[in-house]
PDB file of C-alpha atoms in Angstrom:
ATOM      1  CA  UNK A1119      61.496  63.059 -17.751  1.00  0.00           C
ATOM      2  CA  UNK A1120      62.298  60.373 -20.674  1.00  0.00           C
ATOM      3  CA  UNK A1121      65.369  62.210 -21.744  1.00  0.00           C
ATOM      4  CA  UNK A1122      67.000  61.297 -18.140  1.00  0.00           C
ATOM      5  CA  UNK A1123      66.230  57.678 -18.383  1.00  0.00           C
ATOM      6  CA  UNK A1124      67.810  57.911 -21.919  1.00  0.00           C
ATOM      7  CA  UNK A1125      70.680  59.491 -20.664  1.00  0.00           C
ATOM      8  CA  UNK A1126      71.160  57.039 -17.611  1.00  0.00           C
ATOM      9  CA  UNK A1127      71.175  53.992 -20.329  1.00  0.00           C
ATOM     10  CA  UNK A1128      73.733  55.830 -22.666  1.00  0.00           C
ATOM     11  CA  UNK A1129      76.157  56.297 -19.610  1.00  0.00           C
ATOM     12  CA  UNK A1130      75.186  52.500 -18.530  1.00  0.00           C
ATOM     13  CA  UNK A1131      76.147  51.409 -22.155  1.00  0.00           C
ATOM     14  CA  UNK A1132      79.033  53.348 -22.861  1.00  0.00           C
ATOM     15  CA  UNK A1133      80.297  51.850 -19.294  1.00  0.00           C
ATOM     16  CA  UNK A1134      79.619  48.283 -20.980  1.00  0.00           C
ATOM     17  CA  UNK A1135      81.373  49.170 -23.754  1.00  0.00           C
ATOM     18  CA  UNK A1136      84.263  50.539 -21.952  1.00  0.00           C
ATOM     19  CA  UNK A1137      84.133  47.331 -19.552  1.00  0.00           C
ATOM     20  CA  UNK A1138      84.428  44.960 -22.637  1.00  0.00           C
ATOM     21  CA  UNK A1139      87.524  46.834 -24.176  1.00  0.00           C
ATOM     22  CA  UNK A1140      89.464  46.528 -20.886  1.00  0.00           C
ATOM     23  CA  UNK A1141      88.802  43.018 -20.706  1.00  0.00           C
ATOM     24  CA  UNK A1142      90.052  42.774 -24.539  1.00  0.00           C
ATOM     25  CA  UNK A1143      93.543  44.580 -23.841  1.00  0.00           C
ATOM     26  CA  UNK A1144      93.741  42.318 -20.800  1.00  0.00           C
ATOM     27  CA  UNK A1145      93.094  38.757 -21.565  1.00  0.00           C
ATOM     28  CA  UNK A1146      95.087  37.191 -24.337  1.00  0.00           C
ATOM     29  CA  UNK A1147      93.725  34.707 -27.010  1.00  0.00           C
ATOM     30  CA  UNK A1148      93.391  31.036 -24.877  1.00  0.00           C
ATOM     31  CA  UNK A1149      92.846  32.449 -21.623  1.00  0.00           C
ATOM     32  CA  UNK A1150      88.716  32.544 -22.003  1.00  0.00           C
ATOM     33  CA  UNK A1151      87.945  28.596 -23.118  1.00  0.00           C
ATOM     34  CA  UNK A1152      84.594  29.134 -24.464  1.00  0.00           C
ATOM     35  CA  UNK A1153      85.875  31.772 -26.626  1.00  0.00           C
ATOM     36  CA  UNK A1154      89.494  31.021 -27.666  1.00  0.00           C
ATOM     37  CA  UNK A1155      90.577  33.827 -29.897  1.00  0.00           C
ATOM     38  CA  UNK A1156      89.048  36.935 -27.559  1.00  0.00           C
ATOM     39  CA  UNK A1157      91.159  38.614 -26.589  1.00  0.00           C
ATOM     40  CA  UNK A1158      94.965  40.329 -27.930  1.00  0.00           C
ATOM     41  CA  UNK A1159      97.989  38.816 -28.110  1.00  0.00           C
ATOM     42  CA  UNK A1160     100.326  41.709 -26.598  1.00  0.00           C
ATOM     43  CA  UNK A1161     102.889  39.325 -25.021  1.00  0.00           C
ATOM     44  CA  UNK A1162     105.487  39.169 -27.512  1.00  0.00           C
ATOM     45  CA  UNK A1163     105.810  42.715 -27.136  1.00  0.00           C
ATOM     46  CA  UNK A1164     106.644  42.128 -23.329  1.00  0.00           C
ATOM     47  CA  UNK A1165     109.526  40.464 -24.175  1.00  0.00           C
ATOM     48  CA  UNK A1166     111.326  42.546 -26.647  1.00  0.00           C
ATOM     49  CA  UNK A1167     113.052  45.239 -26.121  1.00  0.00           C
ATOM     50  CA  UNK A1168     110.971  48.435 -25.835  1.00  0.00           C
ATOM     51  CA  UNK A1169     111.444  50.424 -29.385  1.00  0.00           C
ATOM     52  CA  UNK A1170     109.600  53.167 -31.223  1.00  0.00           C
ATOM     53  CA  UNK A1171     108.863  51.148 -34.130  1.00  0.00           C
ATOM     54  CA  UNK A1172     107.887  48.681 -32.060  1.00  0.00           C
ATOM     55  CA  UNK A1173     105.816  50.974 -30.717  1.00  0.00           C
ATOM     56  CA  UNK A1174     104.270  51.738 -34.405  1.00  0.00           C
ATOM     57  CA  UNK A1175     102.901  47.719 -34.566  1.00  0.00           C
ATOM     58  CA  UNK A1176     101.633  47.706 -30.733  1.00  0.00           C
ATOM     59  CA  UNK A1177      99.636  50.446 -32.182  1.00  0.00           C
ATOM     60  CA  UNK A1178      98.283  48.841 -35.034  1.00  0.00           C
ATOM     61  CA  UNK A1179      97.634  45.493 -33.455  1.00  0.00           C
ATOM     62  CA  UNK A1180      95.163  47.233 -31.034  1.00  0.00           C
ATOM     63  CA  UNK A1181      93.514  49.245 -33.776  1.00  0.00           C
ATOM     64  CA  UNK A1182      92.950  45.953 -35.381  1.00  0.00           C
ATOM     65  CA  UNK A1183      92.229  43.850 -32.785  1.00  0.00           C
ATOM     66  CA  UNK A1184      89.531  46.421 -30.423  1.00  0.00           C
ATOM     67  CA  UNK A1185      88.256  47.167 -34.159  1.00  0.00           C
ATOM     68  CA  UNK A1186      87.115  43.480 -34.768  1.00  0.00           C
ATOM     69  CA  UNK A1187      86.308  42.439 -31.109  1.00  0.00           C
ATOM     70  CA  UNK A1188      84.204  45.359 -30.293  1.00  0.00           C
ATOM     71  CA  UNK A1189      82.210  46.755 -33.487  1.00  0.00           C
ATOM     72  CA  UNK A1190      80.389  49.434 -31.324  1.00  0.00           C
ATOM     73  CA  UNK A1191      83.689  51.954 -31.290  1.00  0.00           C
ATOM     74  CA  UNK A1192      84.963  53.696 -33.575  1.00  0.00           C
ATOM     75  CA  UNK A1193      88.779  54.258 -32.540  1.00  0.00           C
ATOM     76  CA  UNK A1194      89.832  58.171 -33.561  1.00  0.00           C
ATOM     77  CA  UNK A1195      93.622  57.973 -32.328  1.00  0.00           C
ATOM     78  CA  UNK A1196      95.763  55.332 -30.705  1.00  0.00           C
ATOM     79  CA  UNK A1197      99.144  56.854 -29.407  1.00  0.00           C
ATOM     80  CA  UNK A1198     101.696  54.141 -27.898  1.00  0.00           C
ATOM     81  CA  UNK A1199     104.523  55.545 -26.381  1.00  0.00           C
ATOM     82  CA  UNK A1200     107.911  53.696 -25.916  1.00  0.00           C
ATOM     83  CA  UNK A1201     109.795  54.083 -22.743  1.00  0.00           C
ATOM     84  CA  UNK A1202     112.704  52.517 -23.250  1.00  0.00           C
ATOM     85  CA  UNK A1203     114.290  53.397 -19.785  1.00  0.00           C
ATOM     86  CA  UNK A1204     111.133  51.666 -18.541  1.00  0.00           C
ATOM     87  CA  UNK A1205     110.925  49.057 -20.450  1.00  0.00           C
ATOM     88  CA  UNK A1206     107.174  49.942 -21.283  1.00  0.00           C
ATOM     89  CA  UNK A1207     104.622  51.509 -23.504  1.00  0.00           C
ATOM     90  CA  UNK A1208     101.983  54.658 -22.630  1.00  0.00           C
ATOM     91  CA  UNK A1209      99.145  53.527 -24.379  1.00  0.00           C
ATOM     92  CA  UNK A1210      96.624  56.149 -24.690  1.00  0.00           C
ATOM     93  CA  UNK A1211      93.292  55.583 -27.052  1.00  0.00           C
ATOM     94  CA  UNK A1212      90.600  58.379 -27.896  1.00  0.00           C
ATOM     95  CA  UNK A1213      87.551  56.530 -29.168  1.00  0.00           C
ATOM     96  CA  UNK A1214      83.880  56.905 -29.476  1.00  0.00           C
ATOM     97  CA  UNK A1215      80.726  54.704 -29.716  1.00  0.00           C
ATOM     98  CA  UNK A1216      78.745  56.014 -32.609  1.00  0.00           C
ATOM     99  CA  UNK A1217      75.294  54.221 -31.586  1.00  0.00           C
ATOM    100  CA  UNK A1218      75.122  56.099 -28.302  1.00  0.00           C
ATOM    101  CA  UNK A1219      76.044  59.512 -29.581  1.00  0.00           C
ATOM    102  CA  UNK A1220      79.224  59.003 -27.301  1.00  0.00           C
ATOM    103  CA  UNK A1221      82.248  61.211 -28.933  1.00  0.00           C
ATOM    104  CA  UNK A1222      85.221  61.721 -26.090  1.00  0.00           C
ATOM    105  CA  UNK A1223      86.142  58.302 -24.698  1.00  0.00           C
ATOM    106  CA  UNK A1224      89.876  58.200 -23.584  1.00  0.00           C
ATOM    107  CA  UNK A1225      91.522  54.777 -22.047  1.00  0.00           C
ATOM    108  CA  UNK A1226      94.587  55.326 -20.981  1.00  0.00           C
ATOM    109  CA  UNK A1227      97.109  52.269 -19.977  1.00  0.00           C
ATOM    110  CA  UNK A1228     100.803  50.851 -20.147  1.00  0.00           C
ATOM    111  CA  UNK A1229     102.276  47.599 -21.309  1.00  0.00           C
ATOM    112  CA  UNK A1230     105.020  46.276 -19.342  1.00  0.00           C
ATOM    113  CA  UNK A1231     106.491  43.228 -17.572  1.00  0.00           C
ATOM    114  CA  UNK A1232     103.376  42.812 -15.281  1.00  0.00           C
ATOM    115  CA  UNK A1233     100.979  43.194 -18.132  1.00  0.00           C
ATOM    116  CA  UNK A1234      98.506  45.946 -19.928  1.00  0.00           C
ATOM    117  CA  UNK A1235      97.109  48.069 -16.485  1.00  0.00           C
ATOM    118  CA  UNK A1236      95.395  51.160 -16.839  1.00  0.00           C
ATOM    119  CA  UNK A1237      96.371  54.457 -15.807  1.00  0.00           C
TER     120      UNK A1237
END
């Protein structure tokens, strides 16, 4: 039927859409040269020390940034955890892509000396 095909492109898309926001928390703003400011700029947080508040800004300058870059998602929580012992962040986002009927998206990740990986 139709509604299988339909349902095929929705998963297809929503792994597009998940594809692009990886490749936003990964690359920072330079690294693509025919678009310069794709990307997030997470690397001063590398180098400072690991802090709640921190923690609080890392938050908000993904909101921001995956908010912008990728209009298709609507973020519903971003939680960044600081693990100071670790020297790193948990970075877990819940997000869904209104144009696909897509509501329970979760990326989950950490920030640390080797970069943004996901869990």
């Amino acid at each position: 039927s139709s509604k299988n095909v339909h349902d095929l492109k929705a998963i297809y898309d929503s792994h597009a859409v998940v594809v692009s926001l990886k490749n936003i928390l990964t690359t920072s703003p330079g690294e693509k040269i025919l678009n310069p400011t794709f990307g997030l700029d997470l690397r001063d947080y590398l180098f400072e020390t690991v802090s709640q508040a921190k923690a609080f800004f890392l938050g908000q300058t993904i909101y921001d940034g995956l908010t912008t870059q990728e209009p298709r998602v609507h973020i519903n929580q971003i939680e960044v955890i600081a693990v100071t012992d670790e020297n790193e962040y948990i970075i877990n986002i819940a997000l869904s892509i209104p144009s696909l009927n897509v509501n329970a998206v979760s990326l989950k990740g950490v920030l640390n000396n080797d970069g943004y990986t996901f869990a």
